[in-house]
């Protein structure tokens, strides 16, 4: 049975449990990744030692210029003609995408300058690159991609779409640099190397580096890679790399929704199955939080993980030495330190700006 979010205010308890869970997400996320992330880093060790640090990106043409555009895979990306506008306006800055937005880009003949990948999941994340080992049996066991609203391309004939994506990523791969977290799965690492991408490595922050038992410190001692606070998600990691590594002064954001549109059924949200297991169908309105975006005059809803990502990003953006422009035109990312604008306005402003090095 399809279950849409209740009308705002219809239930006095709407979202209360989700807000409480969001406050615990940092600890819950660490518990989730503290084993698999370091295990993957251990397995990736020899490739890391033979490869390049993410700091080596400063010796590439990506360091030139002051502007970057981050493209993530939020639902707003597929509700507007973003690709057409990007081509029409000829953005001259650095384009950085999440691995989840790579499929959208290459399908529209947009070749990103840099892709970023973070998640340690053993066999899901590789799907964004095309999975050479995908089978019907695996699809029957896991409907993670087909049931969600992240990319409509995955909702049809998944095996055929996967073959098309394999071809596209293999075609464009040699032209793409990728920043791979040490936590990445074997499947992802094998795939990006097979596609001919130029790989740069980094460590995600897991905990307080100053603690004697710090997991982050242990990883740094293992591989010597710089440790970046990724805000818990790959979209925020793209933004961090843009300003902290590539030293961009102005960063636009696309597809960074951290939320869902009101017409999206609960079943099509990212963490639906986990939340169902936690609270059951009858209490879903208590874990999904409604947020009114005053810039758009529109309400969206979010889950505890996305709310935590949003709040973490807003904390980071206030301390960053750059201007951040949210061009998503949807979602719940707004607040102090951000300029909420349209993609066209951002691109026009950058086109008028004189080139600086």
XYZ file of C-alpha atoms in Angstrom:
357
model
C 0.000 0.000 0.000
C 1.413 3.372 -1.034
C 1.681 5.724 1.911
C 2.054 9.455 1.286
C 3.113 11.879 4.050
C 0.249 13.270 6.111
C -0.815 16.890 5.761
C 1.388 19.261 7.775
C -0.039 19.824 11.220
C -2.596 17.047 10.843
C -0.953 15.155 13.654
C 0.418 16.923 16.705
C 3.155 14.293 17.000
C 4.340 14.540 13.385
C 8.116 14.338 13.154
C 8.848 14.351 16.889
C 10.626 10.997 16.892
C 12.603 11.807 13.761
C 13.939 14.974 15.352
C 15.101 12.990 18.377
C 16.744 10.364 16.178
C 18.547 13.075 14.164
C 20.254 14.191 17.376
C 21.707 10.676 17.708
C 22.754 10.218 14.076
C 26.431 11.017 14.594
C 26.820 8.148 17.047
C 24.571 5.835 15.015
C 26.523 6.526 11.814
C 29.852 5.849 13.497
C 28.523 2.571 14.846
C 27.390 1.611 11.344
C 30.716 2.284 9.596
C 33.343 1.813 12.295
C 33.976 -1.809 11.235
C 33.447 -1.913 7.474
C 35.112 1.451 6.724
C 38.475 0.601 8.329
C 38.301 -2.924 6.910
C 37.980 -1.475 3.428
C 40.856 0.924 4.153
C 43.040 -2.016 5.142
C 42.139 -3.832 1.926
C 42.753 -0.690 -0.153
C 46.088 -0.016 1.542
C 48.416 -1.150 -1.224
C 46.515 0.690 -3.930
C 46.559 3.795 -1.730
C 50.303 3.569 -1.124
C 50.915 3.180 -4.854
C 48.472 5.952 -5.720
C 47.931 9.673 -5.172
C 46.613 11.681 -2.255
C 43.631 13.962 -2.834
C 46.041 16.838 -2.153
C 47.739 16.024 -5.457
C 44.675 17.569 -7.127
C 46.330 20.899 -6.375
C 48.901 20.048 -9.034
C 46.229 19.602 -11.715
C 44.263 22.162 -13.773
C 41.403 21.779 -11.269
C 43.183 24.225 -8.952
C 42.747 27.019 -11.498
C 39.916 29.515 -11.081
C 37.789 30.411 -8.081
C 34.493 28.664 -8.801
C 33.097 25.145 -8.548
C 29.683 23.592 -9.075
C 28.765 20.545 -6.986
C 26.152 18.230 -8.489
C 24.465 15.721 -6.186
C 21.602 13.333 -6.939
C 18.725 14.902 -5.022
C 15.249 14.593 -6.600
C 15.271 18.243 -7.762
C 17.937 17.303 -10.332
C 15.371 15.291 -12.271
C 12.447 17.707 -11.944
C 14.089 20.521 -13.919
C 16.033 20.684 -17.176
C 19.380 21.150 -15.424
C 21.537 19.567 -18.128
C 20.159 21.818 -20.872
C 20.827 24.949 -18.821
C 24.369 23.864 -17.947
C 25.182 23.322 -21.616
C 23.444 26.508 -22.725
C 25.238 28.679 -20.159
C 28.691 27.055 -20.674
C 29.825 27.035 -17.029
C 33.599 27.588 -16.976
C 34.351 26.500 -13.410
C 35.168 23.074 -12.002
C 32.275 20.568 -12.010
C 32.340 18.129 -9.086
C 29.746 15.360 -8.828
C 28.798 12.720 -6.346
C 29.098 9.195 -7.676
C 25.289 9.079 -7.523
C 25.029 12.018 -9.966
C 27.595 10.608 -12.403
C 24.964 8.613 -14.267
C 22.834 11.734 -14.828
C 25.836 13.666 -16.084
C 27.219 11.147 -18.564
C 23.745 10.358 -19.920
C 23.513 14.060 -20.783
C 27.084 14.243 -22.164
C 28.320 16.279 -19.216
C 31.798 15.102 -18.223
C 32.573 16.124 -14.637
C 36.057 17.315 -13.742
C 35.954 15.355 -10.494
C 33.762 12.621 -9.032
C 33.703 11.866 -5.287
C 32.773 8.568 -3.626
C 32.513 7.816 0.086
C 30.020 5.110 1.088
C 31.468 1.733 2.129
C 28.513 -0.488 1.139
C 29.810 -3.723 -0.377
C 27.694 -3.934 -3.539
C 25.318 -0.976 -3.880
C 27.585 1.990 -4.596
C 29.225 0.332 -7.600
C 25.825 0.507 -9.337
C 26.359 4.239 -9.878
C 29.314 3.367 -12.138
C 27.678 0.399 -13.839
C 28.172 -2.962 -12.134
C 29.917 -5.574 -14.311
C 28.698 -8.328 -11.974
C 25.018 -7.347 -11.754
C 22.557 -10.246 -12.109
C 18.788 -10.673 -12.064
C 19.141 -12.658 -8.839
C 20.822 -9.717 -7.092
C 18.129 -7.338 -8.290
C 15.446 -9.680 -6.973
C 17.135 -9.644 -3.554
C 17.627 -5.877 -3.327
C 15.271 -3.234 -4.758
C 17.211 -0.317 -3.222
C 17.658 1.454 -6.567
C 14.418 0.638 -8.354
C 12.148 1.757 -5.511
C 13.758 5.173 -4.863
C 13.326 8.618 -6.396
C 17.055 9.411 -6.710
C 17.440 8.600 -10.412
C 14.480 7.550 -12.606
C 16.880 5.719 -14.906
C 17.162 2.907 -12.357
C 13.389 2.377 -12.188
C 12.947 0.653 -15.559
C 14.812 -2.253 -17.113
C 17.708 -2.277 -14.655
C 19.871 -4.813 -16.477
C 19.660 -2.921 -19.755
C 20.235 0.419 -17.998
C 23.252 -1.062 -16.223
C 24.775 -2.163 -19.529
C 24.274 1.316 -20.972
C 25.865 2.884 -17.913
C 28.823 0.502 -18.085
C 29.443 1.650 -21.651
C 29.109 5.361 -20.826
C 31.413 5.225 -17.802
C 33.980 3.200 -19.737
C 33.787 5.779 -22.542
C 34.194 8.856 -20.332
C 36.233 7.261 -17.521
C 39.707 8.104 -18.897
C 38.691 11.789 -18.911
C 37.556 11.816 -15.272
C 39.395 12.251 -11.983
C 37.847 10.656 -8.913
C 38.413 11.268 -5.194
C 37.954 7.881 -3.531
C 37.553 7.553 0.223
C 39.666 4.859 1.837
C 36.349 3.373 3.022
C 35.255 2.514 -0.534
C 34.312 -1.088 -1.275
C 36.388 -3.483 -3.332
C 33.706 -3.441 -6.031
C 33.876 0.345 -6.393
C 37.681 0.481 -6.371
C 37.977 -2.263 -8.984
C 35.364 -0.575 -11.155
C 36.875 2.931 -11.207
C 40.314 1.551 -12.018
C 38.855 -0.643 -14.769
C 37.082 2.417 -16.231
C 40.411 4.216 -16.479
C 39.632 6.986 -14.023
C 42.489 8.904 -12.412
C 42.223 8.044 -8.710
C 42.998 10.310 -5.731
C 42.602 8.989 -2.175
C 41.414 10.492 1.131
C 40.289 9.414 4.603
C 36.879 10.368 6.011
C 36.782 11.692 9.573
C 35.190 9.115 11.859
C 35.799 10.617 15.290
C 37.950 13.028 17.318
C 41.488 12.768 15.954
C 42.933 13.923 19.307
C 41.581 10.949 21.265
C 44.220 8.282 21.953
C 41.845 5.564 20.693
C 40.793 7.578 17.635
C 39.782 5.532 14.608
C 40.612 8.486 12.367
C 44.124 8.710 13.832
C 44.635 4.981 13.269
C 43.710 5.317 9.595
C 46.051 8.265 9.123
C 48.877 6.253 10.662
C 47.989 3.365 8.339
C 48.040 5.227 5.034
C 49.092 8.859 5.625
C 46.097 10.253 3.712
C 44.562 13.611 4.645
C 41.448 13.254 6.796
C 38.421 15.286 5.669
C 35.225 15.965 7.585
C 32.697 14.860 4.971
C 29.611 15.770 6.984
C 28.447 12.167 6.832
C 27.510 12.147 3.144
C 29.076 12.357 -0.296
C 27.393 15.623 -1.318
C 28.949 17.453 1.619
C 32.256 15.710 0.860
C 32.213 17.247 -2.647
C 31.764 20.715 -1.144
C 34.572 20.117 1.398
C 36.980 19.035 -1.340
C 35.991 22.066 -3.426
C 36.928 24.599 -0.754
C 39.456 22.760 1.453
C 41.443 20.978 -1.275
C 40.808 22.980 -4.458
C 40.519 26.311 -2.565
C 37.480 27.509 -4.471
C 36.061 30.806 -3.259
C 32.550 30.384 -4.692
C 30.718 27.058 -4.769
C 27.312 26.378 -6.274
C 25.213 23.401 -5.216
C 22.831 21.376 -7.365
C 20.695 18.438 -6.285
C 21.539 18.939 -2.592
C 17.951 18.513 -1.366
C 18.407 16.578 1.897
C 14.661 15.935 1.617
C 11.764 14.645 -0.468
C 8.907 16.294 -2.328
C 5.447 16.044 -0.777
C 4.200 13.761 -3.568
C 6.943 11.175 -2.887
C 5.546 8.068 -1.133
C 7.353 6.985 2.016
C 8.215 3.725 0.243
C 10.432 5.652 -2.209
C 12.596 7.319 0.426
C 16.162 6.199 1.031
C 15.892 4.865 4.577
C 12.322 3.586 4.386
C 13.129 -0.037 5.134
C 15.306 0.836 8.132
C 12.623 3.142 9.533
C 9.904 0.543 8.963
C 11.980 -1.969 10.896
C 12.509 0.558 13.670
C 8.987 1.933 14.215
C 6.530 0.139 11.927
C 4.191 1.517 9.238
C 1.726 3.124 11.661
C 4.364 5.427 13.174
C 6.108 6.670 10.046
C 4.577 10.150 10.412
C 6.463 10.418 13.697
C 9.886 9.889 12.105
C 9.500 11.983 8.943
C 9.956 15.689 9.616
C 8.186 18.474 7.680
C 10.238 21.554 6.776
C 8.864 24.714 5.135
C 11.255 26.401 2.709
C 10.464 30.147 2.805
C 12.516 30.843 -0.326
C 10.223 28.613 -2.361
C 6.994 28.914 -0.373
C 6.898 25.144 -0.343
C 7.043 22.344 2.213
C 9.275 19.291 1.930
C 9.721 16.349 4.266
C 12.888 14.683 5.443
C 14.153 11.796 7.563
C 16.515 11.749 10.568
C 19.637 11.071 8.486
C 18.990 13.843 5.965
C 18.079 16.282 8.733
C 21.405 15.535 10.428
C 23.251 15.988 7.134
C 21.520 19.346 6.632
C 22.302 20.581 10.143
C 25.926 19.415 9.896
C 26.335 21.201 6.565
C 24.952 24.451 7.969
C 27.468 24.255 10.829
C 30.362 23.706 8.422
C 29.353 26.390 5.923
C 29.480 29.120 8.561
C 33.170 28.422 9.185
C 34.289 27.849 5.591
C 36.420 30.475 3.779
C 34.160 30.497 0.732
C 30.767 31.665 -0.497
C 28.208 28.922 -0.991
C 25.223 29.285 -3.319
C 22.430 26.743 -3.154
C 21.121 26.490 -6.729
C 19.124 23.329 -6.025
C 15.770 25.175 -6.217
C 14.250 22.603 -3.934
C 14.773 20.902 -0.584
C 15.586 22.114 2.908
C 19.161 23.415 2.721
C 18.863 27.091 3.614
C 20.129 29.231 6.487
C 22.952 31.433 7.696
C 26.042 31.264 5.494
C 24.167 30.170 2.357
C 22.837 32.199 -0.546
C 19.672 30.566 -1.862
C 19.410 31.293 -5.578
C 18.517 29.819 -8.971
C 20.935 27.949 -11.172
C 20.465 30.485 -13.968
C 21.277 33.397 -11.646
C 24.408 31.659 -10.374
C 25.631 30.845 -13.885
C 24.897 34.363 -15.147
C 26.747 35.884 -12.191
C 29.782 33.689 -12.832
C 29.749 34.400 -16.557
C 29.957 38.139 -15.848
C 32.764 37.760 -13.326
C 36.322 38.458 -14.610
C 38.649 35.464 -14.570
C 40.917 35.167 -11.518
C 43.559 32.602 -10.665
